[in-house]
mmCIF file of C-alpha atoms in Angstrom:
data_model
loop_
_atom_site.group_PDB
_atom_site.id
_atom_site.type_symbol
_atom_site.label_atom_id
_atom_site.label_comp_id
_atom_site.label_asym_id
_atom_site.label_seq_id
_atom_site.Cartn_x
_atom_site.Cartn_y
_atom_site.Cartn_z
ATOM 1 C CA MET A 1 48.071 25.612 66.267
ATOM 2 C CA SER A 2 46.942 27.981 68.910
ATOM 3 C CA GLY A 3 43.487 29.085 69.894
ATOM 4 C CA THR A 4 40.511 27.067 70.962
ATOM 5 C CA SER A 5 40.224 24.610 68.100
ATOM 6 C CA TRP A 6 42.792 21.953 68.994
ATOM 7 C CA ILE A 7 43.332 19.427 71.772
ATOM 8 C CA TRP A 8 46.543 17.550 72.467
ATOM 9 C CA ILE A 9 46.243 13.959 73.664
ATOM 10 C CA ALA A 10 49.432 11.940 74.053
ATOM 11 C CA GLY A 11 51.213 14.227 71.561
ATOM 12 C CA ILE A 12 48.495 13.992 68.900
ATOM 13 C CA CYS A 13 46.585 17.092 67.853
ATOM 14 C CA LEU A 14 42.845 16.604 67.341
ATOM 15 C CA TRP A 15 40.282 19.096 66.035
ATOM 16 C CA VAL A 16 37.492 19.798 68.542
ATOM 17 C CA GLY A 17 35.286 22.709 69.560
ATOM 18 C CA LEU A 18 36.401 24.006 72.973
ATOM 19 C CA CYS A 19 39.944 23.177 73.984
ATOM 20 C CA ALA A 20 43.360 24.672 74.456
ATOM 21 C CA SER A 21 46.634 24.431 72.638
ATOM 22 C CA PRO A 22 49.597 22.922 74.498
ATOM 23 C CA ALA A 23 51.095 26.402 74.909
ATOM 24 C CA SER A 24 48.196 27.356 77.189
ATOM 25 C CA ALA A 25 48.347 24.264 79.382
ATOM 26 C CA ASP A 26 47.484 25.087 82.996
ATOM 27 C CA PRO A 27 50.311 23.703 85.176
ATOM 28 C CA PHE A 28 47.860 22.937 87.997
ATOM 29 C CA GLU A 29 45.612 20.624 85.949
ATOM 30 C CA PRO A 30 44.006 18.287 86.536
ATOM 31 C CA ASN A 31 42.267 20.146 89.355
ATOM 32 C CA ASN A 32 38.621 19.995 88.302
ATOM 33 C CA THR A 33 37.234 18.495 91.560
ATOM 34 C CA PHE A 34 37.966 18.837 95.243
ATOM 35 C CA GLU A 35 39.518 15.343 95.148
ATOM 36 C CA THR A 36 42.066 16.548 92.553
ATOM 37 C CA ALA A 37 42.494 20.055 94.004
ATOM 38 C CA TYR A 38 45.964 21.566 93.753
ATOM 39 C CA GLY A 39 47.635 22.402 97.027
ATOM 40 C CA PRO A 40 48.352 23.280 99.599
ATOM 41 C CA LEU A 41 48.459 26.917 98.506
ATOM 42 C CA GLU A 42 51.428 28.784 99.908
ATOM 43 C CA PRO A 43 50.763 32.192 101.470
ATOM 44 C CA LEU A 44 51.573 35.255 99.351
ATOM 45 C CA THR A 45 52.290 33.130 96.269
ATOM 46 C CA ASN A 46 50.726 34.044 92.930
ATOM 47 C CA TYR A 47 49.266 31.106 91.011
ATOM 48 C CA SER A 48 48.665 31.788 87.298
ATOM 49 C CA CYS A 49 45.938 29.537 85.925
ATOM 50 C CA ALA A 50 43.525 29.392 83.009
ATOM 51 C CA ILE A 51 39.896 28.421 82.544
ATOM 52 C CA ASP A 52 40.100 26.261 79.415
ATOM 53 C CA SER A 53 36.362 25.827 78.813
ATOM 54 C CA LEU A 54 33.032 26.645 80.420
ATOM 55 C CA ALA A 55 33.102 23.170 82.000
ATOM 56 C CA ASP A 56 36.533 23.754 83.591
ATOM 57 C CA LEU A 57 36.605 24.282 87.360
ATOM 58 C CA ASP A 58 39.922 25.079 89.031
ATOM 59 C CA TRP A 59 40.069 23.690 92.601
ATOM 60 C CA PHE A 60 42.752 24.469 95.187
ATOM 61 C CA TYR A 61 43.153 23.786 98.889
ATOM 62 C CA PHE A 62 45.082 25.010 101.897
ATOM 63 C CA ASP A 63 45.331 23.970 105.524
ATOM 64 C CA ALA A 64 44.111 26.829 107.689
ATOM 65 C CA ASP A 65 45.047 27.747 111.220
ATOM 66 C CA GLU A 66 42.927 30.028 113.362
ATOM 67 C CA GLY A 67 43.272 33.514 111.965
ATOM 68 C CA GLU A 68 42.379 35.993 109.265
ATOM 69 C CA TYR A 69 42.404 35.102 105.588
ATOM 70 C CA LEU A 70 42.088 36.869 102.248
ATOM 71 C CA ILE A 71 41.757 34.890 99.012
ATOM 72 C CA ARG A 72 42.132 37.035 95.893
ATOM 73 C CA LEU A 73 41.232 36.105 92.311
ATOM 74 C CA SER A 74 42.632 38.838 90.073
ATOM 75 C CA ASN A 75 43.668 39.562 86.491
ATOM 76 C CA ILE A 76 40.473 37.976 85.186
ATOM 77 C CA PRO A 77 40.696 38.231 81.389
ATOM 78 C CA VAL A 78 38.728 41.114 79.861
ATOM 79 C CA GLY A 79 35.254 40.077 78.746
ATOM 80 C CA ARG A 80 35.168 37.092 81.121
ATOM 81 C CA ASP A 81 33.335 36.633 84.415
ATOM 82 C CA TYR A 82 34.966 34.204 86.860
ATOM 83 C CA ASP A 83 33.653 33.616 90.380
ATOM 84 C CA LEU A 84 35.454 32.440 93.528
ATOM 85 C CA PHE A 85 33.998 29.945 96.028
ATOM 86 C CA MET A 86 35.084 28.460 99.387
ATOM 87 C CA SER A 87 34.108 25.213 101.127
ATOM 88 C CA PHE A 88 35.124 23.349 104.275
ATOM 89 C CA ASP A 89 33.950 19.949 103.023
ATOM 90 C CA GLY A 90 34.422 20.223 99.250
ATOM 91 C CA VAL A 91 30.645 20.110 98.729
ATOM 92 C CA THR A 92 28.865 22.914 100.575
ATOM 93 C CA VAL A 93 29.629 26.518 99.621
ATOM 94 C CA PHE A 94 30.641 28.390 102.774
ATOM 95 C CA THR A 95 31.117 31.759 101.077
ATOM 96 C CA SER A 96 31.772 33.182 97.641
ATOM 97 C CA SER A 97 32.583 36.288 95.649
ATOM 98 C CA GLN A 98 30.408 36.678 92.567
ATOM 99 C CA ASN A 99 30.920 40.126 91.090
ATOM 100 C CA GLY A 100 29.755 40.870 87.570
ATOM 101 C CA PRO A 101 31.820 40.811 84.373
ATOM 102 C CA GLU A 102 32.764 44.485 84.768
ATOM 103 C CA PHE A 103 35.003 43.502 87.704
ATOM 104 C CA ARG A 104 38.376 41.840 87.153
ATOM 105 C CA GLU A 105 38.812 40.774 90.769
ATOM 106 C CA GLU A 106 36.999 38.591 93.307
ATOM 107 C CA ILE A 107 37.898 38.576 97.033
ATOM 108 C CA ILE A 108 36.885 36.333 99.914
ATOM 109 C CA GLU A 109 38.017 37.387 103.384
ATOM 110 C CA GLY A 110 37.186 36.581 106.969
ATOM 111 C CA VAL A 111 38.390 34.810 110.097
ATOM 112 C CA PHE A 112 38.846 31.087 110.677
ATOM 113 C CA THR A 113 37.988 30.060 114.215
ATOM 114 C CA ASP A 114 38.831 26.377 113.745
ATOM 115 C CA PRO A 115 41.863 24.935 111.971
ATOM 116 C CA GLY A 116 41.315 22.543 109.071
ATOM 117 C CA ARG A 117 41.447 21.956 105.328
ATOM 118 C CA VAL A 118 39.723 24.547 103.149
ATOM 119 C CA TRP A 119 38.929 24.305 99.438
ATOM 120 C CA VAL A 120 38.539 27.215 97.040
ATOM 121 C CA TRP A 121 37.585 27.019 93.405
ATOM 122 C CA VAL A 122 37.239 29.259 90.388
ATOM 123 C CA GLU A 123 34.509 28.802 87.825
ATOM 124 C CA SER A 124 33.461 30.718 84.751
ATOM 125 C CA VAL A 125 30.086 32.380 84.487
ATOM 126 C CA LEU A 126 30.883 34.039 81.169
ATOM 127 C CA GLY A 127 33.486 32.797 78.713
ATOM 128 C CA ALA A 128 36.665 30.797 78.888
ATOM 129 C CA SER A 129 40.126 31.929 77.955
ATOM 130 C CA PRO A 130 42.664 29.088 77.702
ATOM 131 C CA ASP A 131 45.339 31.431 76.362
ATOM 132 C CA GLU A 132 44.878 34.080 79.091
ATOM 133 C CA SER A 133 45.556 33.385 82.735
ATOM 134 C CA TYR A 134 44.059 34.705 85.930
ATOM 135 C CA THR A 135 45.934 35.027 89.235
ATOM 136 C CA LEU A 136 44.988 33.408 92.531
ATOM 137 C CA ASN A 137 46.726 34.131 95.828
ATOM 138 C CA ALA A 138 46.052 33.745 99.527
ATOM 139 C CA GLU A 139 47.074 35.719 102.598
ATOM 140 C CA PHE A 140 46.867 34.338 106.124
ATOM 141 C CA VAL A 141 47.374 36.128 109.434
ATOM 142 C CA PRO A 142 47.334 33.747 112.408
ATOM 143 C CA LEU A 143 45.558 34.705 115.593
ATOM 144 C CA VAL A 144 48.081 35.272 118.349
ATOM 145 C CA ASP A 145 47.344 34.656 122.010
ATOM 146 C CA GLU A 146 48.987 37.641 123.627
ATOM 147 C CA PRO A 147 48.922 38.060 127.387
ATOM 148 C CA PRO A 148 46.740 40.931 128.528
ATOM 149 C CA VAL A 149 48.281 44.236 129.523
ATOM 150 C CA VAL A 150 47.122 45.260 132.978
ATOM 151 C CA GLU A 151 47.624 48.781 134.276
ATOM 152 C CA LEU A 152 47.687 49.152 138.014
ATOM 153 C CA ILE A 153 47.855 52.270 140.125
ATOM 154 C CA ALA A 154 50.503 51.999 142.839
ATOM 155 C CA PRO A 155 49.662 53.355 146.288
ATOM 156 C CA SER A 156 52.034 56.232 145.531
ATOM 157 C CA GLY A 157 49.760 57.174 142.602
ATOM 158 C CA GLY A 158 52.166 56.175 139.819
ATOM 159 C CA GLU A 159 51.129 53.784 137.026
ATOM 160 C CA THR A 160 52.724 50.387 136.543
ATOM 161 C CA SER A 161 52.224 48.210 133.434
ATOM 162 C CA ILE A 162 52.396 44.456 133.755
ATOM 163 C CA THR A 163 52.351 42.092 130.782
ATOM 164 C CA GLY A 164 51.804 38.384 131.362
ATOM 165 C CA THR A 165 53.252 38.354 134.891
ATOM 166 C CA GLN A 166 52.128 38.934 138.402
ATOM 167 C CA GLU A 167 53.699 41.578 140.568
ATOM 168 C CA LEU A 168 52.955 42.639 144.121
ATOM 169 C CA ILE A 169 52.870 46.404 144.509
ATOM 170 C CA GLU A 170 53.142 47.765 148.031
#
């Protein structure tokens, strides 16, 4: 009973048009809205998920600090076109990656200047594949406040480097 012809509800198999067999169950469902988003995503962790139907949206969230980010949607099943979106409020699209079906990867990257909760979601533009998963992962690099390096020329003409301190040179 595999394929897209069966749905399992409370252990009962029913015949319907677009659904998945229990073997293809996405472990992060239900995550079809920002209210039910799975998260928080852990950095450098691969999440294997499936788009079960054209109506299926897979929502995730993470709590961002100031810094660089890269969200990667990869291993999109052949013949499918999935897009990746990002929002700060769960409603308004902040940015997205919407390559065509010839690409098997979508990437969103940039810099967060304010910490806060961020939602990302995957949606299908072409086809669903409940028996084939895609991979989602996130990379974060926090901004670091490093003290400036100041190079001073001593009266003797030699250079002195000072990092984050004050020094009197005579």
